[in-house]
Amino acid sequence: MARTVVFFILTLFIYVYAQPVLTIENPWVRAVPPNMSMTAGYMVIHNNSNEDDYLIGVKSDISKMAEIHLSVEENNVVKMKHVKELKIPARSKVELKPGGYHIMFMKLNKKLSPGEKVTIKLIFKKAGEKTVEAEVKMSN
């Protein structure tokens, strides 16, 4: 009986700690006309840990600059506001979506075609760097 309990606890421990702390769901980048110099990226970030984490940076070879932004309305005008860090609460998720939080890719290095895959490196305060592959899509 004691061996069964130890085996169960050990199996549970391995399962819990083998789970990724942060998972990224449905990453995508908006396709834009060739003359546009910027676009946006979206995704859902799940934090499966018991501690808050923060998205503090973004890198990609598709643009010279990438920042975390929030769309806000002021005096009936929608503006984008740079966000230094985006809190990803423990045991929760944050959705980056049109009209809300998003990744702004500025000074694009190349034309992005629908169906193309691009690599995005997300930098988190605690979890470190996570690389995701995002599909270029037309607006939903």
Coordinates of N, CA, C and O in Angstrom, one line a residue:
M1 N 0.8 -1.2 0.0 CA 0.0 0.0 0.0 C 0.9 1.3 0.0 O 0.6 2.2 -0.7
A2 N 1.9 1.3 0.8 CA 2.8 2.4 0.9 C 3.4 2.7 -0.4 O 3.6 3.9 -0.8
R3 N 3.8 1.6 -1.1 CA 4.5 1.8 -2.4 C 3.5 2.4 -3.4 O 3.8 3.2 -4.3
T4 N 2.2 2.0 -3.4 CA 1.2 2.6 -4.3 C 1.0 4.0 -4.0 O 0.9 4.8 -5.0
V5 N 1.0 4.4 -2.7 CA 0.8 5.9 -2.4 C 2.0 6.7 -2.9 O 1.8 7.7 -3.5
V6 N 3.2 6.2 -2.6 CA 4.4 6.9 -3.1 C 4.4 7.0 -4.6 O 4.7 8.0 -5.2
F7 N 4.1 5.9 -5.3 CA 4.0 5.9 -6.7 C 3.0 6.9 -7.2 O 3.3 7.7 -8.2
F8 N 1.8 7.0 -6.6 CA 0.8 7.9 -7.0 C 1.3 9.4 -6.8 O 1.1 10.2 -7.7
I9 N 1.9 9.7 -5.7 CA 2.4 11.0 -5.4 C 3.5 11.4 -6.3 O 3.5 12.5 -6.9
L10 N 4.4 10.5 -6.6 CA 5.5 10.7 -7.5 C 4.9 11.0 -9.0 O 5.4 11.9 -9.6
T11 N 4.0 10.2 -9.4 CA 3.4 10.4 -10.7 C 2.7 11.7 -10.8 O 2.8 12.4 -11.8
L12 N 1.9 12.1 -9.8 CA 1.2 13.4 -9.8 C 2.3 14.5 -9.8 O 2.1 15.5 -10.5
F13 N 3.3 14.4 -9.0 CA 4.4 15.4 -9.0 C 5.0 15.6 -10.4 O 5.1 16.7 -10.9
I14 N 5.3 14.5 -11.0 CA 5.9 14.6 -12.4 C 4.9 15.2 -13.4 O 5.3 16.0 -14.2
Y15 N 3.7 14.8 -13.3 CA 2.6 15.3 -14.2 C 2.5 16.8 -14.0 O 2.5 17.6 -15.0
V16 N 2.4 17.3 -12.8 CA 2.2 18.7 -12.5 C 3.4 19.5 -13.0 O 3.3 20.6 -13.6
Y17 N 4.6 19.1 -12.7 CA 5.8 19.8 -13.1 C 6.2 19.6 -14.5 O 7.0 20.4 -15.0
A18 N 5.6 18.7 -15.2 CA 5.9 18.5 -16.6 C 5.1 19.4 -17.5 O 5.4 19.6 -18.7
Q19 N 4.0 19.9 -16.9 CA 3.1 20.8 -17.7 C 3.8 22.1 -18.0 O 4.5 22.7 -17.1
P20 N 3.6 22.6 -19.2 CA 4.2 23.9 -19.5 C 3.6 25.0 -18.6 O 2.4 25.0 -18.4
V21 N 4.4 25.9 -18.1 CA 3.9 27.0 -17.3 C 3.0 28.0 -18.1 O 1.9 28.3 -17.7
L22 N 3.5 28.4 -19.3 CA 2.8 29.2 -20.2 C 2.5 28.5 -21.5 O 3.5 27.9 -22.0
T23 N 1.3 28.6 -22.0 CA 1.0 28.0 -23.3 C 0.4 29.1 -24.1 O -0.3 30.0 -23.6
I24 N 0.7 29.0 -25.4 CA 0.2 30.0 -26.4 C -0.8 29.3 -27.3 O -0.5 28.3 -27.9
E25 N -2.0 29.9 -27.5 CA -3.0 29.3 -28.3 C -3.4 30.3 -29.5 O -3.5 31.5 -29.3
N26 N -3.5 29.7 -30.6 CA -4.0 30.5 -31.8 C -3.2 31.7 -32.2 O -3.8 32.8 -32.4
P27 N -1.9 31.7 -32.2 CA -1.2 32.9 -32.6 C -1.4 33.2 -34.1 O -1.3 32.3 -35.0
W28 N -1.6 34.5 -34.4 CA -1.8 34.9 -35.8 C -1.4 36.3 -36.0 O -1.4 37.1 -35.1
V29 N -1.0 36.6 -37.3 CA -0.6 38.0 -37.6 C -1.4 38.5 -38.8 O -1.7 37.7 -39.7
R30 N -1.9 39.7 -38.7 CA -2.8 40.3 -39.7 C -2.0 40.5 -41.0 O -1.0 41.2 -41.0
A31 N -2.6 40.0 -42.1 CA -2.0 40.3 -43.4 C -2.4 41.7 -43.8 O -3.5 42.2 -43.5
V32 N -1.5 42.4 -44.4 CA -1.7 43.8 -44.8 C -1.2 44.0 -46.2 O -0.4 43.3 -46.7
P33 N -1.7 45.1 -46.9 CA -1.2 45.4 -48.3 C 0.3 45.6 -48.3 O 0.9 46.0 -47.2
P34 N 1.0 45.4 -49.4 CA 2.5 45.5 -49.5 C 3.0 46.9 -49.1 O 4.1 47.0 -48.6
N35 N 2.2 47.9 -49.3 CA 2.7 49.3 -49.0 C 2.6 49.6 -47.5 O 3.1 50.7 -47.1
M36 N 2.0 48.8 -46.7 CA 1.9 49.0 -45.2 C 3.2 48.7 -44.5 O 3.9 47.7 -44.9
S37 N 3.6 49.5 -43.5 CA 4.8 49.3 -42.8 C 4.6 48.7 -41.4 O 5.6 48.6 -40.7
M38 N 3.4 48.4 -41.1 CA 3.1 47.8 -39.8 C 1.9 46.9 -39.8 O 1.1 47.0 -40.7
T39 N 1.9 46.0 -38.9 CA 0.8 45.1 -38.7 C 0.7 44.7 -37.2 O 1.5 45.1 -36.4
A40 N -0.3 43.8 -36.9 CA -0.5 43.4 -35.5 C -0.5 41.9 -35.4 O -0.9 41.2 -36.4
G41 N -0.2 41.4 -34.2 CA -0.2 40.0 -33.9 C -1.1 39.7 -32.7 O -1.3 40.6 -31.8
Y42 N -1.8 38.6 -32.7 CA -2.8 38.2 -31.7 C -2.6 36.8 -31.3 O -2.0 36.0 -32.0
M43 N -3.1 36.5 -30.1 CA -3.0 35.1 -29.5 C -3.6 35.1 -28.2 O -4.0 36.1 -27.6
V44 N -3.7 33.9 -27.6 CA -4.2 33.8 -26.2 C -3.0 33.2 -25.4 O -2.4 32.2 -25.8
I45 N -2.7 33.8 -24.3 CA -1.6 33.3 -23.5 C -2.2 32.8 -22.2 O -2.9 33.5 -21.5
H46 N -2.0 31.5 -21.9 CA -2.5 30.8 -20.7 C -1.3 30.7 -19.7 O -0.2 30.3 -20.1
N47 N -1.6 31.1 -18.5 CA -0.6 30.9 -17.4 C -1.1 29.8 -16.5 O -2.1 30.0 -15.8
N48 N -0.5 28.6 -16.6 CA -0.9 27.5 -15.8 C -0.2 27.3 -14.5 O -0.4 26.3 -13.8
S49 N 0.5 28.4 -14.1 CA 1.3 28.3 -12.8 C 0.4 29.0 -11.7 O -0.6 29.6 -12.0
N50 N 1.0 28.9 -10.5 CA 0.4 29.6 -9.4 C 0.9 31.0 -9.1 O 0.6 31.6 -8.1
E51 N 1.7 31.5 -10.1 CA 2.3 32.8 -9.9 C 2.0 33.7 -11.2 O 2.0 33.1 -12.3
D52 N 1.8 35.0 -11.0 CA 1.6 35.9 -12.1 C 2.9 35.9 -12.9 O 4.0 35.7 -12.3
D53 N 2.8 36.2 -14.2 CA 4.0 36.4 -15.0 C 3.7 37.6 -15.9 O 2.5 38.1 -15.8
Y54 N 4.6 38.1 -16.6 CA 4.5 39.4 -17.4 C 5.2 39.2 -18.7 O 6.3 38.8 -18.8
L55 N 4.4 39.5 -19.8 CA 5.0 39.6 -21.1 C 5.7 41.0 -21.1 O 5.1 42.0 -21.0
I56 N 7.0 41.0 -21.3 CA 7.8 42.2 -21.2 C 8.5 42.6 -22.5 O 9.1 43.7 -22.6
G57 N 8.4 41.7 -23.5 CA 9.0 42.0 -24.8 C 8.7 41.1 -25.9 O 8.2 40.0 -25.6
V58 N 8.9 41.5 -27.1 CA 8.6 40.7 -28.3 C 9.7 41.0 -29.4 O 10.1 42.1 -29.5
K59 N 10.1 39.9 -30.1 CA 11.0 40.0 -31.2 C 10.5 39.2 -32.3 O 9.9 38.1 -32.1
S60 N 10.8 39.6 -33.5 CA 10.5 38.8 -34.7 C 11.4 39.4 -35.9 O 11.7 40.6 -35.9
D61 N 11.7 38.5 -36.8 CA 12.5 38.9 -38.0 C 11.6 39.6 -39.0 O 12.1 40.0 -40.1
I62 N 10.3 39.7 -38.8 CA 9.4 40.3 -39.8 C 9.4 41.8 -39.7 O 9.0 42.5 -40.6
S63 N 9.9 42.3 -38.6 CA 9.9 43.8 -38.4 C 11.2 44.3 -37.6 O 11.8 43.5 -36.9
K64 N 11.5 45.5 -37.8 CA 12.6 46.1 -37.1 C 12.2 46.4 -35.6 O 13.1 46.4 -34.7
M65 N 10.9 46.6 -35.3 CA 10.4 46.9 -34.0 C 9.2 46.1 -33.7 O 8.4 45.9 -34.6
A66 N 9.0 45.6 -32.5 CA 7.8 45.0 -32.0 C 7.5 45.4 -30.6 O 8.4 45.4 -29.8
E67 N 6.3 45.8 -30.3 CA 5.9 46.3 -29.0 C 4.5 45.7 -28.6 O 3.7 45.4 -29.5
I68 N 4.3 45.7 -27.3 CA 3.0 45.3 -26.8 C 2.2 46.6 -26.8 O 2.6 47.7 -26.2
H69 N 0.9 46.6 -27.3 CA 0.1 47.8 -27.4 C -1.3 47.5 -26.9 O -1.7 46.3 -26.8
L70 N -2.0 48.5 -26.5 CA -3.4 48.4 -26.1 C -4.2 49.5 -26.9 O -3.8 50.6 -26.9
S71 N -5.3 49.1 -27.5 CA -6.1 50.0 -28.2 C -7.1 50.6 -27.2 O -7.7 49.9 -26.4
V72 N -7.1 52.0 -27.1 CA -8.0 52.7 -26.2 C -8.7 53.8 -26.9 O -8.2 54.4 -27.9
E73 N -9.9 54.1 -26.5 CA -10.7 55.2 -27.1 C -10.7 56.4 -26.2 O -11.0 56.3 -25.0
E74 N -10.3 57.5 -26.8 CA -10.2 58.8 -26.1 C -10.9 59.8 -27.0 O -10.5 60.0 -28.1
N75 N -11.9 60.5 -26.4 CA -12.7 61.5 -27.2 C -13.1 61.0 -28.6 O -13.0 61.6 -29.6
N76 N -13.7 59.8 -28.6 CA -14.2 59.1 -29.8 C -13.1 58.8 -30.8 O -13.5 58.7 -32.0
V77 N -11.9 58.8 -30.4 CA -10.8 58.4 -31.3 C -10.0 57.2 -30.7 O -9.7 57.3 -29.5
V78 N -9.9 56.2 -31.5 CA -9.1 55.0 -31.0 C -7.6 55.3 -31.3 O -7.2 55.6 -32.3
K79 N -6.9 55.1 -30.2 CA -5.4 55.3 -30.2 C -4.8 54.0 -29.7 O -5.4 53.2 -29.0
M80 N -3.5 53.8 -30.0 CA -2.7 52.7 -29.5 C -1.8 53.3 -28.5 O -1.1 54.3 -28.7
K81 N -1.7 52.5 -27.3 CA -0.9 52.9 -26.2 C 0.1 51.8 -26.0 O -0.2 50.6 -25.9
H82 N 1.4 52.2 -25.9 CA 2.5 51.3 -25.7 C 2.3 50.8 -24.2 O 2.1 51.5 -23.3
V83 N 2.5 49.5 -24.0 CA 2.4 48.8 -22.7 C 3.8 48.2 -22.4 O 4.3 47.4 -23.2
K84 N 4.4 48.6 -21.3 CA 5.8 48.1 -21.0 C 5.7 46.7 -20.6 O 6.7 45.9 -20.9
E85 N 4.7 46.2 -19.9 CA 4.6 44.8 -19.5 C 3.1 44.5 -19.4 O 2.3 45.3 -19.0
L86 N 2.8 43.3 -19.8 CA 1.4 42.8 -19.8 C 1.3 41.7 -18.8 O 1.9 40.6 -18.9
K87 N 0.5 41.9 -17.7 CA 0.3 40.9 -16.7 C -0.5 39.7 -17.2 O -1.5 39.9 -17.8
I88 N 0.1 38.5 -16.9 CA -0.6 37.3 -17.2 C -0.9 36.6 -15.9 O 0.0 36.0 -15.3
P89 N -2.1 36.8 -15.4 CA -2.4 36.3 -14.0 C -2.3 34.8 -13.8 O -2.5 34.1 -14.8
A90 N -1.9 34.4 -12.6 CA -1.8 33.0 -12.3 C -3.1 32.3 -12.6 O -4.2 32.8 -12.4
R91 N -3.0 31.0 -13.1 CA -4.2 30.2 -13.4 C -5.3 30.9 -14.2 O -6.4 30.8 -14.0
S92 N -4.8 31.7 -15.2 CA -5.7 32.5 -16.0 C -5.2 32.6 -17.4 O -4.2 32.0 -17.8
K93 N -5.8 33.4 -18.2 CA -5.4 33.7 -19.6 C -5.6 35.1 -19.9 O -6.5 35.8 -19.4
V94 N -4.8 35.6 -20.9 CA -5.0 36.9 -21.5 C -5.1 36.8 -23.0 O -4.3 36.1 -23.6
E95 N -6.1 37.4 -23.6 CA -6.3 37.3 -25.0 C -5.8 38.6 -25.7 O -6.3 39.7 -25.3
L96 N -4.9 38.4 -26.6 CA -4.5 39.6 -27.4 C -5.4 39.5 -28.7 O -5.4 38.5 -29.4
K97 N -6.2 40.5 -28.9 CA -7.2 40.5 -30.0 C -7.4 41.9 -30.6 O -7.1 42.9 -29.9
P98 N -7.9 41.9 -31.8 CA -8.2 43.2 -32.4 C -9.1 44.1 -31.4 O -10.0 43.6 -30.8
G99 N -8.7 45.4 -31.3 CA -9.5 46.3 -30.4 C -9.0 46.2 -28.9 O -9.6 46.9 -28.1
G100 N -8.1 45.4 -28.6 CA -7.6 45.2 -27.2 C -6.1 45.2 -27.2 O -5.4 45.9 -28.0
Y101 N -5.5 44.3 -26.3 CA -4.1 44.1 -26.3 C -3.7 43.5 -27.6 O -4.4 42.6 -28.1
H102 N -2.5 43.8 -28.1 CA -2.0 43.2 -29.3 C -0.5 43.4 -29.4 O 0.0 44.3 -28.6
I103 N 0.2 42.7 -30.3 CA 1.6 43.0 -30.6 C 1.6 43.8 -31.9 O 1.1 43.5 -32.9
M104 N 2.3 45.0 -31.8 CA 2.5 45.8 -33.0 C 3.8 45.6 -33.6 O 4.8 45.8 -32.9
F105 N 3.8 45.2 -34.8 CA 5.1 45.0 -35.6 C 5.2 46.2 -36.5 O 4.4 46.5 -37.4
M106 N 6.3 47.0 -36.2 CA 6.5 48.2 -37.0 C 7.8 48.1 -37.8 O 8.7 47.5 -37.4
K107 N 7.8 48.9 -38.9 CA 8.9 48.8 -39.9 C 9.1 47.4 -40.4 O 10.1 46.8 -40.2
L108 N 8.0 46.9 -41.1 CA 8.1 45.5 -41.6 C 9.3 45.3 -42.5 O 9.6 46.2 -43.3
N109 N 9.9 44.2 -42.5 CA 11.0 43.8 -43.3 C 10.6 43.2 -44.6 O 11.4 43.1 -45.5
K110 N 9.4 42.7 -44.7 CA 9.0 42.0 -45.9 C 7.4 42.0 -46.0 O 6.7 42.3 -45.1
K111 N 7.0 41.6 -47.2 CA 5.5 41.5 -47.4 C 5.1 40.2 -46.7 O 5.8 39.2 -46.8
L112 N 3.9 40.3 -46.1 CA 3.4 39.1 -45.4 C 2.2 38.6 -46.2 O 1.2 39.3 -46.4
S113 N 2.2 37.4 -46.6 CA 1.1 36.8 -47.4 C 0.3 35.8 -46.6 O 0.8 35.1 -45.8
P114 N -1.0 35.9 -46.8 CA -1.9 34.9 -46.1 C -1.4 33.5 -46.3 O -1.0 33.1 -47.3
G115 N -1.5 32.8 -45.2 CA -1.0 31.4 -45.2 C 0.4 31.2 -44.8 O 0.8 30.1 -44.4
E116 N 1.2 32.2 -44.9 CA 2.6 32.2 -44.5 C 2.7 32.0 -43.0 O 1.9 32.5 -42.2
K117 N 3.8 31.4 -42.6 CA 4.1 31.2 -41.1 C 5.3 32.1 -40.8 O 6.2 32.2 -41.5
V118 N 5.1 32.8 -39.6 CA 6.2 33.7 -39.1 C 6.5 33.3 -37.7 O 5.7 32.7 -37.0
T119 N 7.8 33.6 -37.3 CA 8.2 33.2 -36.0 C 8.2 34.5 -35.1 O 8.7 35.5 -35.5
I120 N 7.7 34.3 -33.9 CA 7.6 35.4 -32.9 C 8.2 34.9 -31.6 O 7.9 33.8 -31.2
K121 N 9.1 35.7 -31.1 CA 9.7 35.3 -29.8 C 9.1 36.2 -28.7 O 9.2 37.4 -28.8
L122 N 8.4 35.6 -27.8 CA 7.8 36.3 -26.6 C 8.7 36.2 -25.4 O 9.3 35.2 -25.1
I123 N 8.9 37.4 -24.8 CA 9.8 37.4 -23.6 C 9.0 37.7 -22.4 O 8.4 38.7 -22.3
F124 N 9.1 36.7 -21.4 CA 8.4 36.8 -20.2 C 9.3 37.1 -19.0 O 10.5 36.6 -19.0
K125 N 8.8 37.8 -18.0 CA 9.7 38.1 -16.8 C 10.1 36.9 -16.1 O 11.3 36.8 -15.7
K126 N 9.3 35.9 -15.9 CA 9.6 34.7 -15.1 C 9.9 33.5 -16.0 O 10.8 32.8 -15.8
A127 N 9.1 33.3 -17.0 CA 9.2 32.1 -17.9 C 10.3 32.2 -18.9 O 10.6 31.2 -19.6
G128 N 10.8 33.4 -19.1 CA 11.9 33.6 -20.1 C 11.3 33.7 -21.5 O 10.2 34.2 -21.7
E129 N 12.1 33.2 -22.5 CA 11.6 33.3 -23.9 C 10.8 32.1 -24.4 O 11.2 31.0 -24.0
K130 N 9.8 32.4 -25.1 CA 9.0 31.3 -25.8 C 8.9 31.7 -27.2 O 8.5 32.8 -27.5
T131 N 9.2 30.8 -28.1 CA 9.1 31.0 -29.5 C 7.8 30.3 -30.0 O 7.6 29.2 -29.7
V132 N 7.0 31.1 -30.8 CA 5.8 30.6 -31.4 C 5.8 30.8 -32.9 O 6.4 31.7 -33.4
E133 N 5.1 30.0 -33.6 CA 4.9 30.1 -35.1 C 3.5 30.6 -35.3 O 2.6 30.0 -34.8
A134 N 3.3 31.7 -36.0 CA 2.0 32.3 -36.2 C 1.7 32.3 -37.7 O 2.6 32.6 -38.5
E135 N 0.5 32.1 -38.0 CA 0.0 32.1 -39.4 C -0.4 33.5 -39.7 O -1.0 34.2 -38.9
V136 N -0.1 34.0 -40.9 CA -0.5 35.3 -41.4 C -1.9 35.0 -42.0 O -2.1 34.1 -42.8
K137 N -2.9 35.9 -41.5 CA -4.3 35.7 -41.9 C -4.9 37.1 -42.3 O -4.4 38.1 -41.7
M138 N -5.9 37.0 -43.0 CA -6.8 38.2 -43.2 C -7.5 38.5 -41.9 O -7.7 37.6 -41.1
S139 N -8.1 39.6 -41.7 CA -8.8 40.0 -40.5 C -10.0 39.0 -40.4 O -10.6 38.6 -41.4
N140 N -10.3 38.7 -39.2 CA -11.5 37.8 -38.9 C -12.8 38.5 -39.1 O -13.0 39.6 -38.9

